Amino acid sequence: MAVSPSDELTEMAQDELTAACALTWPELTRITPWGDSFEGFAPSGRTVEVERRYLWAHDPAGAVVVEVEVRDAAAKTGVEARALLRAP
């Protein structure tokens, strides 16, 4: 069964968030605040833009918010996933 376009973006955002959160705490704190974006391909072959953001959280102080957004500019759709990471 084929994955719907919106489900495909959700799966990509979750996969990318998992990868973004795999950094160690020292690696996270060295790059925060930071963000980047790149163009990639969804499993269906359509072109998407993936953006990662690492931001300092206001609450709790010292935590890092990791945000990932996957956008299909042609279809004007996108999905965002986020996680709050605290020091170990």
Short mmCIF file of C-alpha atoms in Angstrom, two decimals, residues 6-84:
data_model
loop_
_atom_site.label_atom_id
_atom_site.label_comp_id
_atom_site.label_asym_id
_atom_site.label_seq_id
_atom_site.Cartn_x
_atom_site.Cartn_y
_atom_site.Cartn_z
CA SER A 6 1.24 13.97 3.96
CA ASP A 7 2.14 10.71 5.73
CA GLU A 8 5.34 10.59 3.70
CA LEU A 9 6.32 14.06 4.93
CA THR A 10 5.47 13.07 8.52
CA GLU A 11 7.63 9.94 8.28
CA MET A 12 10.50 11.95 6.81
CA ALA A 13 10.23 14.58 9.56
CA GLN A 14 10.26 11.92 12.28
CA ASP A 15 13.25 10.13 10.71
CA GLU A 16 15.15 13.40 10.38
CA LEU A 17 14.27 14.36 13.97
CA THR A 18 15.62 11.03 15.21
CA ALA A 19 18.88 11.70 13.38
CA ALA A 20 19.03 15.30 14.66
CA CYS A 21 18.54 14.13 18.25
CA ALA A 22 21.28 11.48 17.96
CA LEU A 23 23.99 14.06 18.68
CA THR A 24 25.65 13.86 22.08
CA TRP A 25 24.93 16.60 24.60
CA PRO A 26 28.37 18.22 24.12
CA GLU A 27 27.82 18.22 20.34
CA LEU A 28 24.37 19.78 20.76
CA THR A 29 25.58 22.57 23.03
CA ARG A 30 28.46 23.42 20.67
CA ILE A 31 26.16 23.96 17.67
CA THR A 32 23.17 25.59 19.40
CA PRO A 33 21.77 28.00 18.19
CA TRP A 34 22.05 26.82 14.61
CA GLY A 35 20.01 25.66 11.67
CA ASP A 36 20.42 24.45 8.14
CA SER A 37 18.31 23.32 5.24
CA PHE A 38 18.85 21.13 2.23
CA GLU A 39 16.92 19.83 -0.73
CA GLY A 40 16.26 16.12 -0.86
CA PHE A 41 13.92 13.54 -2.27
CA ALA A 42 10.97 11.88 -0.61
CA PRO A 43 10.60 8.11 -1.08
CA SER A 44 8.03 8.84 -3.79
CA GLY A 45 10.68 10.80 -5.71
CA ARG A 46 9.25 14.28 -5.22
CA THR A 47 11.61 17.08 -4.24
CA VAL A 48 11.33 18.35 -0.67
CA GLU A 49 13.20 20.82 1.51
CA VAL A 50 14.37 19.63 4.92
CA GLU A 51 15.21 22.17 7.62
CA ARG A 52 16.79 21.48 11.03
CA ARG A 53 16.88 24.02 13.86
CA TYR A 54 18.67 23.77 17.20
CA LEU A 55 17.49 26.45 19.64
CA TRP A 56 17.95 27.18 23.33
CA ALA A 57 14.76 26.50 25.25
CA HIS A 58 13.26 29.11 27.57
CA ASP A 59 11.68 26.48 29.78
CA PRO A 60 13.45 24.59 31.12
CA ALA A 61 16.43 26.89 30.88
CA GLY A 62 19.49 25.24 29.37
CA ALA A 63 17.55 22.65 27.38
CA VAL A 64 17.72 22.47 23.59
CA VAL A 65 14.71 22.46 21.28
CA VAL A 66 15.32 20.47 18.10
CA GLU A 67 12.92 21.24 15.27
CA VAL A 68 12.69 19.60 11.87
CA GLU A 69 10.48 20.76 9.05
CA VAL A 70 9.94 18.91 5.77
CA ARG A 71 8.28 20.98 3.05
CA ASP A 72 6.99 20.30 -0.43
CA ALA A 73 7.10 23.79 -1.92
CA ALA A 74 5.32 22.75 -5.11
CA ALA A 75 2.33 21.40 -3.17
CA LYS A 76 2.57 24.17 -0.54
CA THR A 77 2.51 21.61 2.27
CA GLY A 78 4.82 20.84 5.14
CA VAL A 79 5.17 18.95 8.38
CA GLU A 80 7.10 19.88 11.52
CA ALA A 81 8.43 17.65 14.29
CA ARG A 82 10.18 18.78 17.45
CA ALA A 83 11.82 17.46 20.58
CA LEU A 84 13.01 19.00 23.84
#
